[in-house]
């Protein structure tokens, strides 16, 4: 293995999520999700954009799989739209919706691409939201039933399951900060929702294992951030080390150690959720792997004796105004490895960047910034592996430009450009670069 290469069998992939790419919002019996309702509410999403059509992946999945094959990826992480397969969230399964995922999985396997299926990437059926949604404890059971049904339908071919994507977003971004569907601002409810997401994960894992086979593996994808000091000073270092990183602390110690750290509730904003006997054991059940979604670190400094998270004036930033810091990824991987005693395989389930992508005269996208971003993050991952981290794969976010939640279509994360009018896909330079990385299994 040369110094730039990854271990044999390392899985390179691309990632998407149902509401961001599928479109076909009203087809074949699909019902409404909280994101349909939210995006159709004036003022919630930039330019009033919705996922009604998005990348029309529902119809164009064959060509999208062919495109992935051309890129030479070994894995595709996609999510199932819950209201497409269970329009009421529970009960009646919509065969036509199920059939789409059946076709997609077969197409992927035919192309030699391993499916990683996320069951919940934020598009809750509104039928369930109207019954209390994530704030209702029953959701853990609703989710497990859905997870079991999907495993029964696809588990003969799909080995890798991700219960939830970024529960921090489901709980806090959606219920405290109001930026994501359903757009509420209620910290107490957010904490309860966080607990229910964890419970749904734990019960969901049980359901998937019960419905699966010997090869079934299940995990979760967390947006685990990383704290860094703003300045190279003792005070800032201590501030960063001691600051509660909400992305990390609500979910990592809970899932791996079975408790909420007390300091989460030091802040008078949050009180402990309603935890029933047995919950923490369910939540802390063994995971087969952990998915890490990494984009950016959080910088801390001390101002007038107070610890603050701040923008780095000397930092490099993407179009999302997220600081570029591959070192944060390297340190995060080492930290997770230490915290899980290196007993848990890790996957980077998302990493990538939005840039303006101004087309050249011939229409090509020479996204040198994204190429450089990816190269430096791949290198951080490679260094972490050299340090002994059991990192098994890396999914780039995203396969193609898509509906970026509250930003609508204004932020491009794709390594492939999507023309939303013609639905033409065009490889950006970063796609060509990624193809070389996949072929060499090395940072090139
Ligand atoms: C993550 C989401 C993903 C995408 C990227 C940019 O938080 O999981 O769907 O929007 O951010």
Tab-separated table of C-alpha atoms and ligand atoms in Angstrom:
chain	number	residue	atom	x	y	z
A	1	UNK	CA	0.000	0.000	0.000
A	2	UNK	CA	1.582	3.278	-1.058
A	3	UNK	CA	1.325	6.194	1.343
A	4	UNK	CA	-1.576	7.699	-0.575
A	5	UNK	CA	-3.657	4.581	-0.883
A	6	UNK	CA	-6.613	3.251	1.086
A	7	UNK	CA	-7.010	-0.323	2.341
A	8	UNK	CA	-8.244	-2.941	-0.127
A	9	UNK	CA	-12.013	-3.079	-0.214
A	10	UNK	CA	-12.409	0.520	0.966
A	11	UNK	CA	-15.851	1.627	-0.190
A	12	UNK	CA	-16.081	4.832	-2.225
A	13	UNK	CA	-19.586	6.067	-2.785
A	14	UNK	CA	-21.934	8.935	-3.396
A	15	UNK	CA	-24.968	9.938	-1.345
A	16	UNK	CA	-28.396	11.486	-1.859
A	17	UNK	CA	-31.704	11.641	0.042
A	18	UNK	CA	-35.211	10.952	-1.213
A	19	UNK	CA	-36.805	14.375	-0.847
A	20	UNK	CA	-33.737	16.077	-2.295
A	21	UNK	CA	-33.611	14.101	-5.547
A	22	UNK	CA	-36.638	11.928	-6.267
A	23	UNK	CA	-39.349	14.377	-7.323
A	24	UNK	CA	-42.517	12.518	-8.454
A	25	UNK	CA	-44.171	13.949	-5.378
A	26	UNK	CA	-47.677	12.997	-6.428
A	27	UNK	CA	-47.030	9.823	-8.319
A	28	UNK	CA	-47.907	6.194	-7.753
A	29	UNK	CA	-49.679	6.796	-4.495
A	30	UNK	CA	-47.014	8.771	-2.664
A	31	UNK	CA	-48.526	10.867	0.133
A	32	UNK	CA	-47.406	14.163	1.633
A	33	UNK	CA	-44.377	14.503	3.910
A	34	UNK	CA	-43.596	17.296	6.356
A	35	UNK	CA	-41.111	18.612	3.792
A	36	UNK	CA	-43.794	18.863	1.083
A	37	UNK	CA	-45.943	20.822	3.484
A	38	UNK	CA	-43.051	22.996	4.688
A	39	UNK	CA	-41.675	23.793	1.233
A	40	UNK	CA	-45.155	24.706	0.032
A	41	UNK	CA	-45.572	27.119	2.943
A	42	UNK	CA	-44.617	30.608	1.720
A	43	UNK	CA	-41.410	31.966	3.218
A	44	UNK	CA	-39.971	28.691	4.462
A	45	UNK	CA	-37.696	27.785	1.534
A	46	UNK	CA	-35.599	30.114	-0.573
A	47	UNK	CA	-37.393	31.234	-3.754
A	48	UNK	CA	-40.369	29.084	-2.802
A	49	UNK	CA	-38.521	26.049	-4.171
A	50	UNK	CA	-39.969	22.595	-3.496
A	51	UNK	CA	-38.922	18.986	-4.038
A	52	UNK	CA	-41.904	18.322	-6.342
A	53	UNK	CA	-39.607	17.542	-9.275
A	54	UNK	CA	-36.059	17.940	-7.894
A	55	UNK	CA	-33.720	15.753	-10.006
A	56	UNK	CA	-36.560	13.482	-11.114
A	57	UNK	CA	-34.454	10.588	-9.856
A	58	UNK	CA	-37.697	8.604	-9.519
A	59	UNK	CA	-37.869	8.393	-13.299
A	60	UNK	CA	-34.209	8.818	-14.158
A	61	UNK	CA	-32.722	6.365	-11.664
A	62	UNK	CA	-31.450	4.070	-14.427
A	63	UNK	CA	-29.362	6.761	-16.011
A	64	UNK	CA	-28.233	7.922	-12.570
A	65	UNK	CA	-27.058	4.433	-11.707
A	66	UNK	CA	-25.302	4.218	-15.078
A	67	UNK	CA	-23.608	7.504	-14.242
A	68	UNK	CA	-22.410	6.114	-10.915
A	69	UNK	CA	-21.078	3.089	-12.713
A	70	UNK	CA	-19.128	5.387	-15.018
A	71	UNK	CA	-17.714	7.116	-11.961
A	72	UNK	CA	-16.622	3.741	-10.686
A	73	UNK	CA	-18.200	4.090	-7.244
A	74	UNK	CA	-18.707	0.986	-5.148
A	75	UNK	CA	-21.583	2.284	-3.018
A	76	UNK	CA	-24.693	4.445	-3.192
A	77	UNK	CA	-26.296	5.832	-0.073
A	78	UNK	CA	-29.913	6.809	-0.707
A	79	UNK	CA	-32.971	7.159	1.488
A	80	UNK	CA	-36.465	5.768	1.314
A	81	UNK	CA	-39.343	8.214	1.230
A	82	UNK	CA	-41.552	6.960	4.077
A	83	UNK	CA	-44.790	8.455	2.630
A	84	UNK	CA	-44.069	6.821	-0.717
A	85	UNK	CA	-44.106	3.353	0.797
A	86	UNK	CA	-46.514	3.960	3.695
A	87	UNK	CA	-48.764	6.875	2.726
A	88	UNK	CA	-50.376	6.892	6.168
A	89	UNK	CA	-47.032	6.177	7.841
A	90	UNK	CA	-48.364	2.900	9.222
A	91	UNK	CA	-50.743	0.215	8.023
A	92	UNK	CA	-51.298	-0.074	4.311
A	93	UNK	CA	-48.090	-0.494	2.262
A	94	UNK	CA	-48.151	1.145	-1.139
A	95	UNK	CA	-46.952	-1.552	-3.544
A	96	UNK	CA	-46.188	0.904	-6.346
A	97	UNK	CA	-43.972	2.961	-4.040
A	98	UNK	CA	-42.230	-0.171	-2.767
A	99	UNK	CA	-41.626	-1.276	-6.339
A	100	UNK	CA	-39.498	1.805	-7.016
A	101	UNK	CA	-36.964	0.833	-4.339
A	102	UNK	CA	-37.030	-2.716	-5.579
A	103	UNK	CA	-36.096	-1.546	-9.067
A	104	UNK	CA	-33.461	0.852	-7.765
A	105	UNK	CA	-31.774	-1.821	-5.650
A	106	UNK	CA	-31.758	-4.286	-8.551
A	107	UNK	CA	-30.331	-1.664	-10.869
A	108	UNK	CA	-27.572	-0.875	-8.384
A	109	UNK	CA	-26.662	-4.503	-7.806
A	110	UNK	CA	-26.634	-5.054	-11.559
A	111	UNK	CA	-24.084	-2.245	-11.811
A	112	UNK	CA	-21.980	-3.720	-9.002
A	113	UNK	CA	-22.905	-0.913	-6.590
A	114	UNK	CA	-23.656	-1.686	-2.936
A	115	UNK	CA	-26.796	0.015	-1.614
A	116	UNK	CA	-26.645	1.750	1.777
A	117	UNK	CA	-30.249	2.503	2.656
A	118	UNK	CA	-31.212	5.312	5.024
A	119	UNK	CA	-34.717	4.836	6.360
A	120	UNK	CA	-35.310	8.343	7.622
A	121	UNK	CA	-33.830	11.390	5.972
A	122	UNK	CA	-36.346	13.921	7.314
A	123	UNK	CA	-39.468	13.359	5.194
A	124	UNK	CA	-41.952	12.191	7.810
A	125	UNK	CA	-45.448	11.408	6.455
A	126	UNK	CA	-47.716	14.296	7.476
A	127	UNK	CA	-50.278	11.637	8.425
A	128	UNK	CA	-47.954	10.813	11.328
A	129	UNK	CA	-47.018	14.408	12.027
A	130	UNK	CA	-50.700	15.152	12.477
A	131	UNK	CA	-50.746	12.467	15.160
A	132	UNK	CA	-47.925	14.213	17.037
A	133	UNK	CA	-45.046	13.121	14.829
A	134	UNK	CA	-41.644	13.063	16.511
A	135	UNK	CA	-43.093	14.605	19.651
A	136	UNK	CA	-45.266	11.510	20.162
A	137	UNK	CA	-43.479	8.613	21.836
A	138	UNK	CA	-45.428	6.190	19.633
A	139	UNK	CA	-43.154	7.206	16.783
A	140	UNK	CA	-40.544	4.713	17.950
A	141	UNK	CA	-43.048	1.919	17.244
A	142	UNK	CA	-44.256	3.451	13.971
A	143	UNK	CA	-40.668	3.749	12.795
A	144	UNK	CA	-39.803	0.176	13.809
A	145	UNK	CA	-42.776	-1.227	11.902
A	146	UNK	CA	-41.740	0.700	8.819
A	147	UNK	CA	-38.095	-0.389	9.253
A	148	UNK	CA	-39.169	-4.038	9.570
A	149	UNK	CA	-41.323	-3.800	6.431
A	150	UNK	CA	-38.480	-2.305	4.396
A	151	UNK	CA	-36.062	-4.952	5.631
A	152	UNK	CA	-38.530	-7.674	4.666
A	153	UNK	CA	-38.924	-6.142	1.224
A	154	UNK	CA	-35.262	-5.437	0.426
A	155	UNK	CA	-33.212	-7.285	3.035
A	156	UNK	CA	-32.461	-10.211	0.729
A	157	UNK	CA	-30.374	-7.758	-1.315
A	158	UNK	CA	-29.632	-4.794	0.970
A	159	UNK	CA	-27.121	-5.544	3.722
A	160	UNK	CA	-26.426	-2.067	5.048
A	161	UNK	CA	-29.101	-0.043	6.810
A	162	UNK	CA	-28.971	3.387	8.369
A	163	UNK	CA	-31.879	4.092	10.692
A	164	UNK	CA	-31.834	7.885	10.906
A	165	UNK	CA	-29.943	10.666	9.248
A	166	UNK	CA	-28.683	13.380	11.592
A	167	UNK	CA	-31.168	13.227	14.458
A	168	UNK	CA	-29.785	16.568	15.706
A	169	UNK	CA	-31.476	18.171	12.694
A	170	UNK	CA	-34.732	16.270	13.259
A	171	UNK	CA	-34.794	17.459	16.867
A	172	UNK	CA	-33.085	20.825	17.220
A	173	UNK	CA	-32.917	22.361	13.762
A	174	UNK	CA	-36.575	21.461	13.213
A	175	UNK	CA	-38.118	21.861	16.690
A	176	UNK	CA	-35.953	24.511	18.334
A	177	UNK	CA	-34.517	26.688	15.562
A	178	UNK	CA	-37.460	26.317	13.189
A	179	UNK	CA	-35.272	26.140	10.093
A	180	UNK	CA	-36.375	22.699	8.968
A	181	UNK	CA	-39.782	21.064	8.788
A	182	UNK	CA	-41.991	21.272	10.774
A	183	UNK	CA	-40.423	24.626	11.671
A	184	UNK	CA	-41.178	24.890	15.400
A	185	UNK	CA	-39.383	26.915	18.075
A	186	UNK	CA	-39.772	25.016	21.278
A	187	UNK	CA	-36.570	23.860	23.059
A	188	UNK	CA	-38.428	21.627	25.526
A	189	UNK	CA	-40.133	19.790	22.692
A	190	UNK	CA	-36.825	19.553	20.815
A	191	UNK	CA	-35.297	17.663	23.745
A	192	UNK	CA	-38.232	15.254	23.848
A	193	UNK	CA	-37.974	14.762	20.097
A	194	UNK	CA	-34.235	14.049	20.469
A	195	UNK	CA	-35.088	11.310	22.950
A	196	UNK	CA	-37.690	9.848	20.605
A	197	UNK	CA	-35.254	9.811	17.692
A	198	UNK	CA	-32.816	7.856	19.849
A	199	UNK	CA	-35.535	5.462	20.921
A	200	UNK	CA	-36.640	5.028	17.310
A	201	UNK	CA	-33.037	4.249	16.391
A	202	UNK	CA	-32.711	1.623	19.126
A	203	UNK	CA	-36.065	-0.024	18.443
A	204	UNK	CA	-35.514	0.313	14.709
A	205	UNK	CA	-32.241	-1.610	14.979
A	206	UNK	CA	-34.023	-4.423	16.806
A	207	UNK	CA	-36.727	-4.535	14.138
A	208	UNK	CA	-34.231	-4.543	11.268
A	209	UNK	CA	-32.196	-7.334	12.847
A	210	UNK	CA	-35.308	-9.390	13.527
A	211	UNK	CA	-36.472	-9.039	9.911
A	212	UNK	CA	-33.000	-9.338	8.351
A	213	UNK	CA	-30.484	-12.120	7.984
A	214	UNK	CA	-26.939	-12.960	9.051
A	215	UNK	CA	-25.544	-10.335	6.724
A	216	UNK	CA	-27.732	-7.460	7.893
A	217	UNK	CA	-25.769	-4.574	9.381
A	218	UNK	CA	-27.308	-1.495	10.888
A	219	UNK	CA	-26.091	1.873	12.110
A	220	UNK	CA	-26.983	5.561	12.234
A	221	UNK	CA	-25.609	8.659	10.482
A	222	UNK	CA	-24.733	11.452	12.907
A	223	UNK	CA	-23.679	14.971	12.139
A	224	UNK	CA	-20.804	14.793	14.552
A	225	UNK	CA	-19.061	18.147	14.568
A	226	UNK	CA	-15.722	19.004	16.088
A	227	UNK	CA	-14.689	21.844	18.375
A	228	UNK	CA	-11.555	23.786	17.525
A	229	UNK	CA	-9.951	26.776	19.239
A	230	UNK	CA	-10.074	30.024	17.301
A	231	UNK	CA	-6.608	31.146	18.316
A	232	UNK	CA	-3.625	29.060	19.215
A	233	UNK	CA	-3.923	30.167	22.840
A	234	UNK	CA	-4.348	28.215	26.043
A	235	UNK	CA	-7.645	29.977	26.824
A	236	UNK	CA	-9.178	29.134	23.435
A	237	UNK	CA	-7.918	25.559	23.595
A	238	UNK	CA	-9.543	25.043	26.976
A	239	UNK	CA	-12.741	26.720	25.735
A	240	UNK	CA	-12.943	24.384	22.728
A	241	UNK	CA	-12.181	21.306	24.798
A	242	UNK	CA	-14.833	22.092	27.383
A	243	UNK	CA	-17.591	23.499	25.203
A	244	UNK	CA	-20.610	21.265	24.724
A	245	UNK	CA	-20.754	20.362	21.074
A	246	UNK	CA	-24.495	19.786	20.683
A	247	UNK	CA	-24.087	17.832	17.463
A	248	UNK	CA	-21.825	15.406	19.215
A	249	UNK	CA	-22.963	15.384	22.783
A	250	UNK	CA	-26.669	14.758	22.405
A	251	UNK	CA	-26.111	11.607	20.419
A	252	UNK	CA	-22.653	10.045	20.727
A	253	UNK	CA	-22.485	9.467	24.529
A	254	UNK	CA	-26.150	8.459	24.554
A	255	UNK	CA	-25.824	5.850	21.854
A	256	UNK	CA	-22.484	4.501	22.947
A	257	UNK	CA	-22.641	4.821	26.718
A	258	UNK	CA	-26.365	4.886	27.402
A	259	UNK	CA	-26.667	8.215	29.200
A	260	UNK	CA	-27.205	11.904	28.603
A	261	UNK	CA	-24.246	13.872	29.931
A	262	UNK	CA	-25.456	16.072	32.769
A	263	UNK	CA	-23.957	19.211	31.342
A	264	UNK	CA	-26.453	19.068	28.483
A	265	UNK	CA	-29.006	20.236	31.027
A	266	UNK	CA	-26.782	22.789	32.815
A	267	UNK	CA	-28.019	25.323	30.349
A	268	UNK	CA	-31.366	26.394	31.814
A	269	UNK	CA	-32.842	26.205	28.299
A	270	UNK	CA	-33.018	22.412	28.420
A	271	UNK	CA	-34.559	20.056	30.935
A	272	UNK	CA	-34.128	16.306	30.860
A	273	UNK	CA	-36.644	14.561	28.577
A	274	UNK	CA	-39.213	12.081	29.807
A	275	UNK	CA	-37.176	8.865	29.932
A	276	UNK	CA	-39.054	5.643	30.702
A	277	UNK	CA	-37.462	2.609	32.383
A	278	UNK	CA	-35.534	0.565	29.857
A	279	UNK	CA	-35.197	3.372	27.292
A	280	UNK	CA	-31.480	3.905	27.748
A	281	UNK	CA	-30.689	0.216	27.310
A	282	UNK	CA	-32.624	0.181	24.033
A	283	UNK	CA	-30.830	3.332	22.892
A	284	UNK	CA	-27.396	1.992	23.798
A	285	UNK	CA	-27.760	-1.334	21.963
A	286	UNK	CA	-24.834	-2.401	19.794
A	287	UNK	CA	-24.473	-0.725	16.406
A	288	UNK	CA	-22.735	-2.530	13.565
A	289	UNK	CA	-21.174	0.678	12.295
A	290	UNK	CA	-21.374	4.413	12.736
A	291	UNK	CA	-21.984	6.848	9.888
A	292	UNK	CA	-20.253	10.199	10.218
A	293	UNK	CA	-21.486	13.237	8.333
A	294	UNK	CA	-18.743	15.818	8.521
A	295	UNK	CA	-18.742	19.256	6.935
A	296	UNK	CA	-17.251	21.840	9.266
A	297	UNK	CA	-15.839	22.400	12.739
A	298	UNK	CA	-17.044	24.900	15.342
A	299	UNK	CA	-14.522	27.483	16.546
A	300	UNK	CA	-14.457	28.649	20.138
A	301	UNK	CA	-12.894	31.657	21.777
A	302	UNK	CA	-13.143	33.569	25.035
A	303	UNK	CA	-14.573	37.092	24.953
A	304	UNK	CA	-14.761	39.014	28.246
A	305	UNK	CA	-14.489	35.778	30.195
A	306	UNK	CA	-17.350	34.143	28.231
A	307	UNK	CA	-16.918	31.195	25.875
A	308	UNK	CA	-18.339	31.946	22.417
A	309	UNK	CA	-18.586	30.040	19.161
A	310	UNK	CA	-17.391	32.348	16.417
A	311	UNK	CA	-16.565	32.656	12.750
A	312	UNK	CA	-12.866	32.298	11.987
A	313	UNK	CA	-11.735	35.574	10.352
A	314	UNK	CA	-8.769	33.776	8.817
A	315	UNK	CA	-10.768	30.749	7.734
A	316	UNK	CA	-11.582	29.446	4.301
A	317	UNK	CA	-15.367	29.198	3.793
A	318	UNK	CA	-17.693	27.445	1.350
A	319	UNK	CA	-20.838	28.827	-0.223
A	320	UNK	CA	-22.783	27.623	2.858
A	321	UNK	CA	-20.520	29.805	4.963
A	322	UNK	CA	-19.129	26.647	6.531
A	323	UNK	CA	-15.444	26.711	7.377
A	324	UNK	CA	-13.262	24.286	5.462
A	325	UNK	CA	-11.225	22.276	7.899
A	326	UNK	CA	-10.006	18.780	6.999
A	327	UNK	CA	-8.076	18.685	10.267
A	328	UNK	CA	-11.437	18.653	12.081
A	329	UNK	CA	-12.354	15.463	10.212
A	330	UNK	CA	-9.038	13.837	11.112
A	331	UNK	CA	-9.432	14.699	14.785
A	332	UNK	CA	-13.103	13.713	14.846
A	333	UNK	CA	-12.272	10.266	13.461
A	334	UNK	CA	-9.541	9.769	16.059
A	335	UNK	CA	-11.876	10.914	18.820
A	336	UNK	CA	-14.672	8.559	17.740
A	337	UNK	CA	-12.201	5.717	17.439
A	338	UNK	CA	-10.960	6.340	20.988
A	339	UNK	CA	-14.451	6.738	22.371
A	340	UNK	CA	-15.682	3.498	20.846
A	341	UNK	CA	-12.399	1.735	21.703
A	342	UNK	CA	-11.944	1.124	17.997
A	343	UNK	CA	-14.592	-1.610	18.211
A	344	UNK	CA	-16.906	0.055	15.725
A	345	UNK	CA	-16.371	0.329	11.976
A	346	UNK	CA	-16.825	3.908	10.800
A	347	UNK	CA	-18.089	5.225	7.476
A	348	UNK	CA	-18.050	8.800	6.349
A	349	UNK	CA	-21.658	8.853	5.187
A	350	UNK	CA	-21.500	12.474	3.991
A	351	UNK	CA	-18.797	14.967	3.173
A	352	UNK	CA	-18.703	17.554	0.431
A	353	UNK	CA	-19.069	21.236	-0.275
A	354	UNK	CA	-21.257	23.827	-1.969
A	355	UNK	CA	-19.595	26.294	-4.313
A	356	UNK	CA	-21.021	28.764	-6.844
A	357	UNK	CA	-19.968	26.603	-9.833
A	358	UNK	CA	-19.844	29.347	-12.430
A	359	UNK	CA	-19.914	27.612	-15.834
A	360	UNK	CA	-17.048	28.195	-18.270
A	361	UNK	CA	-17.765	29.507	-21.775
A	362	UNK	CA	-18.417	25.956	-22.988
A	363	UNK	CA	-20.741	25.238	-20.070
A	364	UNK	CA	-18.241	23.033	-18.229
A	365	UNK	CA	-17.887	23.374	-14.463
A	366	UNK	CA	-14.229	23.627	-13.486
A	367	UNK	CA	-14.802	23.364	-9.756
A	368	UNK	CA	-11.212	23.469	-8.599
A	369	UNK	CA	-12.423	24.573	-5.147
A	370	UNK	CA	-14.492	21.396	-4.687
A	371	UNK	CA	-11.666	19.211	-6.034
A	372	UNK	CA	-9.308	20.772	-3.524
A	373	UNK	CA	-11.884	20.386	-0.729
A	374	UNK	CA	-12.367	16.699	-1.466
A	375	UNK	CA	-8.689	15.962	-1.907
A	376	UNK	CA	-7.806	17.475	1.461
A	377	UNK	CA	-10.624	15.632	3.240
A	378	UNK	CA	-9.741	12.330	1.589
A	379	UNK	CA	-6.218	12.900	2.777
A	380	UNK	CA	-7.439	13.542	6.337
A	381	UNK	CA	-9.342	10.241	6.205
A	382	UNK	CA	-6.280	8.431	4.890
A	383	UNK	CA	-4.162	9.828	7.726
A	384	UNK	CA	-6.752	8.701	10.272
A	385	UNK	CA	-6.673	5.167	8.834
A	386	UNK	CA	-2.884	5.177	9.127
A	387	UNK	CA	-3.346	6.043	12.805
A	388	UNK	CA	-5.429	2.880	13.196
A	389	UNK	CA	-8.985	4.193	12.723
A	390	UNK	CA	-11.280	1.487	11.320
A	391	UNK	CA	-12.767	3.617	8.554
A	392	UNK	CA	-14.410	1.412	5.926
A	393	UNK	CA	-15.880	3.808	3.388
A	394	UNK	CA	-16.481	7.358	2.244
A	395	UNK	CA	-19.656	8.709	0.621
A	396	UNK	CA	-19.367	12.061	-1.094
A	397	UNK	CA	-22.300	14.421	-0.651
A	398	UNK	CA	-23.658	14.611	-3.207
A	399	UNK	CA	-23.897	12.618	-6.384
A	400	UNK	CA	-25.610	15.570	-8.061
A	401	UNK	CA	-26.882	19.068	-7.318
A	402	UNK	CA	-30.235	18.802	-5.585
A	403	UNK	CA	-32.831	20.389	-3.315
A	404	UNK	CA	-30.788	21.740	-0.418
A	405	UNK	CA	-33.603	22.004	2.161
A	406	UNK	CA	-34.321	25.581	3.257
A	407	UNK	CA	-31.831	26.833	0.639
A	408	UNK	CA	-33.879	25.320	-2.167
A	409	UNK	CA	-31.877	24.988	-5.363
A	410	UNK	CA	-29.466	27.812	-4.552
A	411	UNK	CA	-26.675	25.644	-3.137
A	412	UNK	CA	-24.811	23.147	-5.290
A	413	UNK	CA	-23.268	20.171	-3.552
A	414	UNK	CA	-23.103	17.824	-6.527
A	415	UNK	CA	-20.007	16.466	-8.186
A	416	UNK	CA	-22.410	16.242	-11.126
A	417	UNK	CA	-24.325	19.309	-12.255
A	418	UNK	CA	-28.097	18.972	-12.557
A	419	UNK	CA	-29.781	21.127	-15.152
A	420	UNK	CA	-33.193	21.487	-13.513
A	421	UNK	CA	-34.889	22.465	-16.773
A	422	UNK	CA	-33.637	19.711	-19.056
A	423	UNK	CA	-32.658	17.228	-16.301
A	424	UNK	CA	-29.334	16.822	-18.077
A	425	UNK	CA	-26.487	15.714	-15.814
A	426	UNK	CA	-22.994	16.994	-16.532
A	427	UNK	CA	-19.825	15.781	-14.803
A	428	UNK	CA	-18.010	18.603	-13.046
A	429	UNK	CA	-14.227	18.426	-12.741
A	430	UNK	CA	-14.803	17.053	-9.240
A	431	UNK	CA	-16.657	14.055	-10.697
A	432	UNK	CA	-13.726	13.363	-13.018
A	433	UNK	CA	-11.375	13.753	-10.074
A	434	UNK	CA	-13.494	11.410	-7.934
A	435	UNK	CA	-13.487	8.846	-10.722
A	436	UNK	CA	-9.686	8.817	-10.560
A	437	UNK	CA	-9.772	8.429	-6.775
A	438	UNK	CA	-12.178	5.481	-7.009
A	439	UNK	CA	-10.053	3.835	-9.711
A	440	UNK	CA	-6.789	4.279	-7.810
A	441	UNK	CA	-8.283	3.687	-4.344
A	442	UNK	CA	-5.923	6.459	-3.340
A	443	UNK	CA	-5.733	10.211	-2.903
A	444	UNK	CA	-4.619	11.339	-6.317
B	1	LIG	C1	-26.593	17.336	5.673
B	1	LIG	C2	-27.815	16.592	5.174
B	1	LIG	C3	-27.843	16.418	3.681
B	1	LIG	C4	-27.358	17.646	2.957
B	1	LIG	C5	-26.049	18.130	3.517
B	1	LIG	C6	-25.482	19.334	2.829
B	1	LIG	O1	-26.861	17.892	6.921
B	1	LIG	O2	-27.867	15.316	5.772
B	1	LIG	O3	-29.143	16.042	3.315
B	1	LIG	O4	-28.328	18.608	2.964
B	1	LIG	O5	-26.185	18.404	4.886
